[in-house]
Amino acid sequence: MSIKDYRRQLEQQVAQEGARAAEPSGGPQADLPGGPGDAGQLRSLTTHPEASPELRAAALGRQVRQEDPGKAHAAPLERLADPHEAPSVRLAALGLLKLLAISSPTFPDWRPMFLEALRSALSEPTLRAAALEVLTHEGDRSTQEKLLAGLRDPAQALVPVDHALRLLSSDPHANVRDVARSVAGNPPNEAALLQALKILASDPESVGEFSSLLADSSKSIAVRKLAATALNNLAPELLPSAPDQRLKAVAANESALAVPDDESALAKHIGTLIRVGREPVHR
Amino acid sequence: MIRLVEAGRGDSAYTQVFLDLLDERHPVYDGVGTATVVRMRGALLLALGHHALPTAALPFVLEELESPHEAWLTAVAARALRNHPEPSAAFVAPLLSALFYIGQRDDTVRLDSYGGYGFEGEPTTAVAEVIRTIGWLGKAGERALPRLQQLRAQEPGPRTAAQLDEAIAAIQHEARVETPECCGHARRFVDAPKSAPTDVAELVLQDQSGELLTFRDFFIGRPSIVVFFYTRCDNPTKCPLTIAKLGRLQQRLHSAGLGDSIRTAAITYDPAYDLPPRLVQYGRSWGTSTSENHRLLRTVGDLALLRAFFELGVNYGDSGLVNRHRIEAFVLDRAGRIVEVATRQQWEESQIFEAAVALTGEADGREAADGQQF
């Protein structure tokens, strides 16, 4: 067997196991047809108007397992794109399509329809978070702009601030720096502050702010550790190579008991950053 | 911008205005996000290709096909190319490149809407537009046939298969006689900037090992090859490919015994972020070697001087990150003067190699002596 065939076989196994895992446990699936000759029954059950959404979601999962890998996406794609379908069925379809996006040999062919279906799913609150994850992972510009609009105007927000920032942080070209700065300056909560700082950790112009945060003992340890990591990323020479006496003592495992836990954790974090950064740079 | 594009769409009186607006250095790109840049460029290409795509716009269209990254722009470029008066065999390679790269990033777009967003208008995809344009080539697309047939044999899915069938039939059944490659869009050097090395001689650079040096230190004395990149570039057909090609060019120089007589440099567009450890890692990742005569560089001086000297086709968003750049490679003589420039479309390693080798001759040596006096 060639490496390519072996890889395809593995991917199909993963997709099948994933489809099985996506089926609701217990109840409905016990009533499902499951034999190799039952594909037609499964297909009709998936859209049967009198079957419960749970049963139809389970049937969809089993149908995907039985279909040819190159065509298995068709039924879940149709379910996801249907705005009149029950949200739980659409969510199950979305989960199946995420798996098929990895394993389907025809994914490039149906990727445009998948993204289109996901964009239409954003209006459904039950689906929104899952759809946003995939769309931002795929670098969808229109989704990025919607998230940015929501950060600038809370009335347009699709998700909470920290969630939106986390989604946008995966693409340095999402143009989110200024919004992150604004959030960091007036954060609605600690989670939003941390997400904003993670974005600014790749912004060379934020070095001064990170130096200040690292030195500010009134800030939480999570914020100060993040500031240290950011400085190590942007201007490692500004990382305190000789922290104050208390930090040095902790780094040397001396008098550790006399140092507050937070300071101890921060000193260890900085010590790790410095140790890793000592790896020589070769020409 | 939208109003201007709408007013001038398909009007030849606006051609030069639109071409000027496609230059990455145009102030219209200062401080805007990447998504906005994509929308603006797509609108400009559509406007230029509304009736008959002018030949002067071909480099911009072919660039989007050869180095595709955004489905909307690729679809727009493919659509615009179909409005060029003459199909040409020279379009085959960029179109096949688009087909190869954008397939993994394909998306539903609407060419009638600004940016391709929304649910209004006729949906299409980048791959569909590219395949349709290959079919439009007819006889001129014959060289694409083996690749199209290979793709078709791989059972790509029903939609792509149908599109491929149509394109293959269009090429096979085209009765027209193939015309010679037209229009002067063949790969070639463009005019070199007129700026003098004196403008940047004292500009301080830093290499991948952290060593500080001036422009004069590295670029005066031997001919050199210079390319530009940045490590946060997310288009695999631009910076990663540029650095990988530079690595192959270095190997070629070494094989020819010219590794010490021709220098190479890759300079980052993003010097504040691309610190030496990042330069090292990036060079290693994409196969560029570094030594005394072959370096990855960032400026620690005034980036504006570098931009002006090389007339770099780059711009930055308000986050300070590159929002758009073209592909660009330069050959400098031993006086540090730019003598050859390849921009926008992929440069060929042999093209750059030969241009640099030509500068190692005796005649150039005399010029170098003059150059070293400044």
XYZ file of C-alpha atoms in Angstrom:
657
model
C 0.000 0.000 0.000
C 1.382 3.416 -0.930
C 1.820 6.155 1.657
C -0.918 8.123 -0.086
C -3.379 5.224 0.092
C -2.438 4.509 3.683
C -3.019 8.141 4.600
C -6.391 8.129 2.856
C -7.382 4.951 4.644
C -6.439 6.453 7.992
C -8.345 9.648 7.242
C -11.432 7.669 6.326
C -11.185 5.712 9.556
C -10.914 8.949 11.507
C -13.946 10.364 9.696
C -15.983 7.237 10.343
C -15.072 7.191 14.005
C -15.827 10.883 14.179
C -19.212 10.380 12.572
C -19.963 7.647 15.055
C -18.914 9.904 17.914
C -21.108 12.675 16.557
C -24.212 10.564 16.914
C -26.238 11.290 20.028
C -25.708 8.573 22.610
C -28.491 6.250 23.721
C -32.116 6.496 22.581
C -32.663 7.414 18.956
C -29.777 5.575 17.353
C -30.996 2.263 18.699
C -33.910 2.572 16.255
C -31.724 3.329 13.252
C -31.258 1.046 10.315
C -27.571 0.242 10.124
C -26.895 -2.478 7.593
C -25.075 -1.881 4.320
C -28.335 -2.057 2.392
C -30.044 0.562 4.525
C -28.534 3.667 2.934
C -31.784 4.585 1.214
C -33.721 4.248 4.459
C -31.185 6.424 6.247
C -31.442 9.058 3.552
C -35.193 9.271 3.814
C -35.061 9.204 7.608
C -32.649 12.157 7.653
C -35.297 14.427 6.162
C -38.411 12.649 7.385
C -40.857 15.324 8.620
C -42.175 13.177 11.465
C -38.825 11.973 12.808
C -37.442 13.859 15.784
C -34.398 16.109 15.237
C -32.374 13.812 17.483
C -33.208 10.778 15.377
C -32.534 12.642 12.143
C -29.166 13.880 13.455
C -28.244 10.332 14.392
C -29.363 9.065 10.981
C -27.246 11.722 9.315
C -24.157 10.565 11.195
C -24.745 6.952 10.252
C -25.461 7.892 6.645
C -22.151 9.723 6.396
C -20.357 6.644 7.703
C -21.873 4.514 4.983
C -21.456 6.877 2.044
C -18.630 6.928 -0.475
C -15.993 9.327 0.996
C -16.126 11.526 -2.079
C -19.866 12.049 -1.739
C -20.438 11.818 2.017
C -20.536 15.612 2.405
C -23.658 16.082 0.289
C -26.327 15.228 2.880
C -24.845 17.156 5.836
C -24.104 20.125 3.575
C -27.724 20.205 2.510
C -28.879 20.022 6.158
C -26.506 22.768 7.282
C -27.517 25.103 4.457
C -31.232 24.696 5.095
C -32.400 27.615 7.280
C -35.642 25.762 8.052
C -33.844 22.740 9.468
C -33.785 22.210 13.240
C -30.707 23.841 14.799
C -29.664 20.573 16.465
C -29.616 18.792 13.093
C -27.676 21.659 11.517
C -25.192 21.560 14.371
C -24.707 17.819 13.922
C -24.236 18.395 10.195
C -21.650 21.081 10.898
C -19.716 18.691 13.143
C -19.725 16.036 10.442
C -18.586 18.491 7.792
C -15.680 19.620 9.960
C -14.494 16.022 10.013
C -15.095 15.545 6.314
C -13.131 18.714 5.572
C -10.095 16.771 6.771
C -10.801 13.451 5.134
C -12.888 14.061 2.017
C -10.912 13.747 -1.233
C -13.312 16.219 -2.829
C -13.161 18.905 -0.131
C -11.776 21.611 -2.489
C -14.844 21.058 -4.677
C -17.375 21.673 -1.908
C -15.394 24.099 0.272
C -17.094 27.157 -1.308
C -20.548 25.757 -0.534
C -19.465 24.829 2.990
C -18.253 28.363 3.706
C -21.406 29.815 2.212
C -23.534 27.569 4.420
C -21.511 28.568 7.468
C -21.967 32.251 6.713
C -25.710 31.729 6.484
C -25.582 29.808 9.794
C -24.237 32.872 11.649
C -27.766 34.189 12.041
C -28.712 31.130 14.113
C -27.491 31.584 17.719
C -27.141 27.838 18.316
C -24.768 27.491 15.382
C -22.944 30.776 15.616
C -19.993 29.824 17.807
C -19.222 26.653 15.859
C -19.603 28.435 12.511
C -17.345 31.278 13.612
C -14.628 28.843 14.653
C -14.505 27.291 11.188
C -14.875 30.536 9.243
C -12.099 32.326 11.116
C -9.895 29.257 10.890
C -10.390 29.394 7.120
C -9.429 33.082 7.093
C -12.828 34.335 5.949
C -12.488 38.091 5.540
C -16.194 38.887 5.747
C -16.402 37.086 9.095
C -13.365 38.948 10.367
C -15.001 42.221 9.422
C -18.229 41.258 11.187
C -16.291 40.443 14.357
C -14.424 43.731 14.118
C -17.677 45.608 13.636
C -19.015 43.941 16.777
C -15.961 44.976 18.766
C -16.364 48.572 17.628
C -20.114 48.623 18.134
C -21.501 46.254 20.799
C -24.932 46.401 19.137
C -23.456 44.450 16.218
C -21.530 41.951 18.359
C -22.014 38.304 17.437
C -20.104 36.986 20.463
C -18.568 38.369 23.676
C -15.477 40.555 23.389
C -12.955 37.945 24.559
C -14.387 35.363 22.175
C -14.242 37.757 19.213
C -10.647 38.716 19.995
C -9.601 35.078 20.305
C -11.125 34.279 16.927
C -9.448 37.260 15.285
C -6.076 36.554 16.871
C -5.418 33.648 14.513
C -4.779 35.979 11.573
C -2.190 38.757 11.919
C -3.738 40.429 8.856
C -7.171 40.734 10.476
C -6.430 44.394 11.277
C -7.397 43.989 14.910
C -4.505 45.743 16.659
C -6.177 49.092 17.240
C -9.333 47.463 18.555
C -7.214 45.280 20.837
C -5.482 48.399 22.129
C -8.793 49.997 22.839
C -10.012 46.902 24.716
C -6.756 46.645 26.672
C -7.147 50.269 27.726
C -10.649 49.731 29.043
C -11.302 45.994 29.350
C -14.793 44.778 30.198
C -13.270 41.840 32.081
C -10.014 39.993 32.674
C -10.667 37.467 29.887
C -11.025 40.273 27.333
C -7.881 41.964 28.640
C -5.867 38.762 28.273
C -7.101 38.165 24.729
C -6.316 41.769 23.779
C -2.814 41.459 25.210
C -2.235 38.219 23.291
C -2.938 40.116 20.070
C -0.709 43.010 21.069
C 2.074 40.536 21.858
C 2.985 40.647 18.157
C 2.880 44.439 17.936
C 6.341 46.022 18.176
C 4.764 49.353 19.136
C 3.324 47.856 22.321
C 6.685 47.139 23.929
C 6.390 50.098 26.308
C 2.991 48.990 27.575
C 4.235 45.467 28.203
C 7.239 46.754 30.142
C 4.882 48.775 32.324
C 2.515 45.856 32.864
C 5.340 43.529 33.812
C 6.541 45.980 36.438
C 3.068 46.691 37.812
C 2.518 44.467 40.845
C -1.121 45.574 41.053
C -1.847 43.572 37.874
C -2.816 39.926 37.989
C -0.154 37.292 37.615
C -1.759 36.119 34.359
C -1.414 39.601 32.882
C 2.193 39.990 34.047
C 3.213 36.565 32.754
C 1.665 37.417 29.406
C 3.521 40.743 29.412
C 6.787 38.880 30.020
C 6.070 36.491 27.149
C 5.200 39.399 24.869
C 8.410 41.229 25.744
C 10.386 38.079 25.095
C 8.731 37.939 21.677
C 9.156 41.583 20.735
C 12.185 42.918 22.569
C 13.895 40.145 24.541
C 16.630 42.521 25.605
C 14.056 44.332 27.761
C 13.161 41.228 29.724
C 14.675 41.699 33.189
C 17.698 39.452 32.977
C 18.483 40.209 36.575
C 15.080 40.495 38.238
C 14.899 42.206 41.550
C 16.294 40.462 44.553
C 13.138 38.606 45.406
C 12.799 37.231 41.896
C 16.449 36.303 41.761
C 16.096 34.474 45.019
C 13.213 32.450 43.656
C 15.038 31.735 40.414
C 17.914 30.368 42.468
C 15.505 28.412 44.675
C 16.692 30.355 47.664
C 14.347 31.687 50.306
C 11.419 30.701 48.133
C 9.137 30.548 51.101
C 9.639 34.251 51.712
C 8.310 35.195 48.282
C 4.576 35.468 47.494
C 3.287 32.696 45.235
C 2.501 35.091 42.377
C 5.961 36.608 42.360
C 7.454 33.168 42.523
C 5.428 32.032 39.524
C 6.378 35.155 37.594
C 10.068 34.712 38.347
C 9.959 31.101 37.231
C 8.174 32.108 34.044
C 10.786 34.761 33.255
C 13.540 32.310 34.083
C 12.125 29.828 31.589
C 11.841 32.487 28.888
C 15.433 33.565 29.408
C 16.712 29.986 29.478
C 14.963 29.129 26.205
C 16.148 32.380 24.642
C 19.767 31.492 25.347
C 19.831 29.052 22.483
C 22.603 30.414 20.265
C 21.738 32.062 16.985
C 23.867 30.612 14.213
C 24.861 32.382 11.100
C -12.918 55.145 -4.445
C -16.144 53.234 -5.153
C -17.630 56.282 -6.866
C -14.498 56.732 -8.982
C -14.511 53.099 -10.031
C -18.189 53.235 -10.908
C -17.725 56.415 -12.896
C -14.776 55.100 -14.886
C -15.705 51.453 -15.333
C -14.900 50.411 -18.897
C -13.956 53.973 -19.883
C -10.493 54.105 -21.444
C -10.062 57.679 -20.222
C -9.786 56.247 -16.706
C -7.317 53.477 -17.565
C -4.222 55.305 -16.380
C -5.982 56.490 -13.226
C -6.893 52.918 -12.354
C -3.416 51.617 -13.185
C -1.893 54.268 -10.929
C -4.261 53.188 -8.171
C -3.008 49.608 -8.475
C 0.513 50.693 -7.517
C 1.039 49.472 -3.948
C 2.800 52.729 -3.090
C -0.314 54.779 -3.775
C -1.477 56.684 -0.672
C -4.910 55.106 -1.039
C -3.412 52.009 0.626
C -1.831 53.862 3.556
C -3.213 52.626 6.844
C -6.037 50.452 5.552
C -6.632 46.819 6.420
C -5.884 43.874 4.174
C -9.573 43.164 3.555
C -10.056 46.717 2.273
C -7.002 46.441 0.039
C -8.401 43.252 -1.465
C -11.747 44.917 -2.142
C -10.182 47.995 -3.717
C -7.888 46.028 -6.012
C -10.660 43.699 -7.070
C -12.899 46.634 -7.928
C -10.108 48.254 -9.955
C -9.376 45.074 -11.926
C -13.059 44.586 -12.660
C -13.338 48.178 -13.833
C -10.282 47.833 -16.069
C -11.629 44.636 -17.573
C -15.209 45.792 -17.872
C -15.090 45.999 -21.662
C -11.668 45.269 -23.114
C -8.858 44.665 -20.653
C -5.989 46.969 -21.658
C -2.606 45.329 -22.188
C -1.070 47.667 -19.612
C -3.270 46.014 -16.987
C -2.048 42.508 -17.773
C 0.823 42.455 -15.239
C -1.671 43.162 -12.450
C -4.113 40.529 -13.646
C -1.465 37.868 -14.238
C 0.087 38.633 -10.839
C -3.181 37.778 -9.118
C -3.389 34.520 -11.022
C 0.201 33.516 -10.545
C 0.325 34.300 -6.821
C -3.277 33.793 -5.738
C -4.367 34.053 -2.147
C -7.835 35.581 -1.973
C -10.592 33.770 -3.849
C -12.326 37.051 -4.707
C -9.242 38.588 -6.326
C -8.428 35.400 -8.207
C -11.973 35.167 -9.552
C -11.901 38.828 -10.559
C -8.551 38.439 -12.335
C -9.750 35.378 -14.226
C -12.945 37.154 -15.266
C -11.042 40.302 -16.323
C -8.597 38.291 -18.409
C -11.458 36.919 -20.494
C -12.053 40.476 -21.607
C -8.570 40.811 -23.025
C -8.935 41.130 -26.789
C -6.625 38.235 -27.589
C -6.227 34.872 -25.832
C -2.552 34.006 -25.533
C -0.574 30.874 -24.716
C 1.374 33.048 -22.274
C -1.694 33.056 -20.007
C -1.600 29.291 -19.519
C 1.082 29.154 -16.836
C -0.473 31.852 -14.580
C -3.905 30.255 -14.933
C -2.594 26.805 -14.034
C -0.781 28.335 -11.078
C -4.069 29.876 -9.944
C -5.822 26.536 -10.314
C -3.147 24.792 -8.283
C -2.952 27.247 -5.402
C -6.458 28.645 -5.002
C -8.093 25.217 -4.992
C -7.366 24.851 -1.293
C -8.732 28.331 -0.548
C -11.634 28.474 -2.945
C -14.788 30.264 -1.913
C -18.138 31.421 -3.172
C -17.900 34.992 -4.473
C -20.177 37.383 -6.277
C -18.436 39.449 -8.883
C -21.227 42.006 -8.995
C -20.827 42.961 -5.340
C -18.001 45.038 -3.851
C -15.631 42.548 -2.245
C -17.675 39.552 -3.326
C -19.523 39.458 -0.009
C -23.188 39.012 0.703
C -25.848 36.741 -0.668
C -27.013 38.963 -3.530
C -25.942 38.380 -7.115
C -24.835 35.418 -9.165
C -22.523 33.151 -7.152
C -19.364 31.765 -8.671
C -16.015 30.525 -7.353
C -12.387 31.301 -8.074
C -11.770 27.822 -9.457
C -14.823 28.044 -11.712
C -13.668 31.390 -13.114
C -10.119 30.156 -13.659
C -11.229 26.992 -15.459
C -13.669 28.994 -17.553
C -10.848 31.329 -18.570
C -8.631 28.395 -19.525
C -11.469 27.209 -21.738
C -11.757 30.704 -23.213
C -8.140 30.405 -24.359
C -9.276 27.816 -26.889
C -6.429 26.718 -29.108
C -4.054 28.982 -27.192
C -4.733 26.861 -24.116
C -3.463 23.615 -25.603
C -0.540 23.474 -23.211
C -3.006 23.307 -20.326
C -4.674 20.165 -21.627
C -2.434 17.555 -19.952
C -2.884 19.217 -16.564
C -6.642 19.588 -17.000
C -6.966 15.951 -18.015
C -4.842 14.890 -15.067
C -7.056 16.856 -12.692
C -10.161 15.385 -14.291
C -8.822 11.858 -13.804
C -8.427 12.516 -10.086
C -12.222 12.703 -9.657
C -12.219 16.181 -8.132
C -15.946 16.302 -7.414
C -18.971 16.911 -9.620
C -18.779 20.685 -9.958
C -15.087 20.874 -10.770
C -15.373 17.839 -13.046
C -18.114 19.486 -15.102
C -16.120 22.711 -15.375
C -13.027 20.793 -16.458
C -15.014 18.878 -19.071
C -16.237 22.138 -20.556
C -12.776 23.666 -20.665
C -11.194 20.566 -22.179
C -13.891 20.461 -24.864
C -13.468 24.166 -25.600
C -9.735 23.760 -26.131
C -10.030 20.575 -28.171
C -12.772 21.874 -30.432
C -11.404 25.336 -31.031
C -10.899 25.766 -34.746
C -8.952 28.999 -34.565
C -5.242 28.893 -35.394
C -3.083 29.679 -32.399
C -1.679 33.177 -32.476
C 1.870 33.880 -31.408
C 2.301 35.154 -27.850
C 1.199 38.701 -27.877
C 1.198 41.947 -26.213
C 4.600 42.354 -24.606
C 3.650 40.813 -21.290
C 6.427 38.216 -21.371
C 8.545 38.025 -18.235
C 11.229 40.686 -18.376
C 13.023 43.224 -16.310
C 11.338 46.544 -15.707
C 13.015 49.934 -15.566
C 15.361 50.325 -12.636
C 14.737 53.153 -10.147
C 16.866 56.230 -10.698
C 17.832 56.660 -7.059
C 21.537 56.636 -6.185
C 23.263 54.406 -3.639
C 24.534 57.538 -1.914
C 21.001 57.970 -0.566
C 21.252 54.804 1.483
C 24.997 54.253 1.859
C 25.011 54.894 5.590
C 21.711 53.187 6.324
C 22.250 50.771 9.210
C 21.177 47.191 8.694
C 21.255 44.183 10.993
C 21.751 40.641 9.803
C 20.349 37.346 11.048
C 23.161 36.939 13.555
C 22.597 40.389 15.036
C 25.639 41.985 13.386
C 25.204 45.638 12.481
C 26.467 46.894 9.146
C 25.737 49.700 6.727
C 24.337 49.444 3.226
C 27.784 50.467 1.995
C 29.438 47.624 3.944
C 27.465 44.899 2.239
C 26.352 46.200 -1.120
C 29.444 48.010 -2.350
C 32.329 46.039 -3.788
C 30.579 43.050 -5.372
C 27.443 42.569 -7.423
C 24.493 41.448 -5.391
C 21.031 39.998 -5.674
C 18.376 41.429 -3.372
C 14.886 40.139 -2.660
C 12.270 41.352 -0.192
C 10.020 39.396 2.148
C 8.521 39.413 5.636
C 8.061 36.517 7.983
C 4.364 37.168 8.681
C 3.476 36.932 4.988
C 0.573 34.500 4.706
C 0.730 33.952 0.954
C 2.829 30.835 0.271
C 3.387 31.932 -3.321
C 5.022 35.167 -2.262
C 7.540 35.396 0.601
C 8.042 31.688 1.373
C 8.497 30.972 -2.326
C 10.801 33.963 -2.752
C 13.071 32.772 0.043
C 13.039 29.183 -1.224
C 13.956 30.418 -4.714
C 16.738 32.546 -3.270
C 18.094 29.382 -1.620
C 18.140 27.611 -4.978
C 19.788 30.627 -6.571
C 22.480 30.535 -3.885
C 23.129 26.871 -4.654
C 23.436 27.736 -8.303
C 25.933 30.473 -7.529
C 27.980 28.101 -5.392
C 27.900 25.412 -8.077
C 29.190 27.948 -10.582
C 31.983 28.973 -8.216
C 30.396 32.401 -7.752
C 29.275 32.047 -4.150
C 31.889 34.558 -2.992
C 31.830 36.930 -5.936
C 28.084 37.585 -6.006
C 26.342 38.405 -2.770
C 22.711 37.745 -1.929
C 20.448 39.470 0.546
C 16.849 39.023 1.596
C 15.572 42.157 3.297
C 12.437 42.217 5.395
C 9.572 44.652 4.827
C 8.749 44.318 8.535
C 11.940 45.235 10.391
C 10.347 46.038 13.749
C 8.953 42.515 14.075
C 11.510 40.492 12.121
C 14.236 40.383 14.741
C 17.406 38.362 14.040
C 16.171 35.087 15.612
C 13.064 35.289 13.439
C 15.191 35.902 10.335
C 17.333 32.878 11.154
C 14.327 30.651 11.658
C 12.608 31.827 8.500
C 15.700 31.363 6.354
C 16.193 27.857 7.700
C 12.548 26.966 7.205
C 12.574 27.864 3.534
C 16.066 26.733 2.612
C 18.119 29.895 2.347
C 21.678 29.611 3.607
C 23.526 32.394 5.348
C 27.200 33.323 5.492
C 29.431 36.371 5.237
C 28.229 37.044 1.680
C 24.672 35.803 1.983
C 22.507 37.430 4.605
C 18.990 37.999 5.793
C 18.682 41.655 6.737
C 16.443 44.144 8.453
C 16.990 47.855 8.690
C 17.436 49.411 12.071
C 17.611 52.783 10.364
C 14.996 54.648 8.392
C 12.804 52.207 6.472
C 11.596 55.103 4.308
C 15.089 55.422 2.798
C 15.077 51.782 1.801
C 11.562 52.055 0.376
C 12.560 55.087 -1.645
C 15.842 53.638 -2.939
C 14.290 50.394 -4.185
C 10.897 52.017 -4.922
C 9.402 49.114 -3.028
C 5.916 48.010 -3.973
C 4.679 47.653 -0.432
C 2.245 49.358 1.899
C 1.180 49.082 5.512
C -2.076 48.970 7.415
C -2.787 51.049 10.481
C -1.528 48.159 12.592
C 1.898 48.710 11.049
C 1.767 45.339 9.318
C 2.202 44.936 5.567
C -1.212 45.083 3.934
C -0.026 44.455 0.400
C 3.229 43.887 -1.447
C 4.308 42.754 -4.839
C 7.040 40.240 -5.587
C 10.305 42.031 -6.308
C 13.918 41.084 -6.967
C 16.843 43.366 -7.753
C 20.309 42.961 -9.184
C 22.821 45.552 -7.974
C 26.215 46.224 -9.506
C 29.321 46.435 -7.388
C 28.766 50.157 -6.915
C 25.444 49.389 -5.253
C 23.396 50.710 -8.156
C 20.227 48.934 -9.153
C 20.690 47.645 -12.678
C 17.910 45.092 -13.092
C 14.487 44.827 -11.502
C 11.948 42.024 -11.743
C 8.614 42.824 -10.136
C 5.067 41.624 -9.722
C 5.211 38.323 -11.605
C 7.435 35.507 -10.350
C 11.061 36.065 -11.282
C 12.958 33.244 -12.867
C 16.114 32.066 -11.171
C 17.997 31.864 -14.475
C 16.964 35.424 -15.359
C 18.383 36.824 -12.123
C 21.421 34.549 -12.184
C 22.458 35.624 -15.661
C 21.928 39.294 -14.904
C 24.157 39.051 -11.830
C 26.835 37.002 -13.576
C 26.988 39.612 -16.330
C 28.088 42.120 -13.708
C 31.146 40.163 -12.634
C 33.059 41.120 -15.787
C 35.995 43.437 -16.136
C 34.067 46.388 -17.546
C 31.862 46.417 -14.525
C 35.004 46.351 -12.404
C 36.018 49.741 -13.715
C 32.584 51.118 -12.895
C 32.863 49.669 -9.434
C 36.062 51.532 -8.788
C 34.197 54.730 -9.601
C 31.302 53.700 -7.458
C 33.462 53.056 -4.431
C 34.519 56.664 -4.358
C 31.246 58.020 -3.112
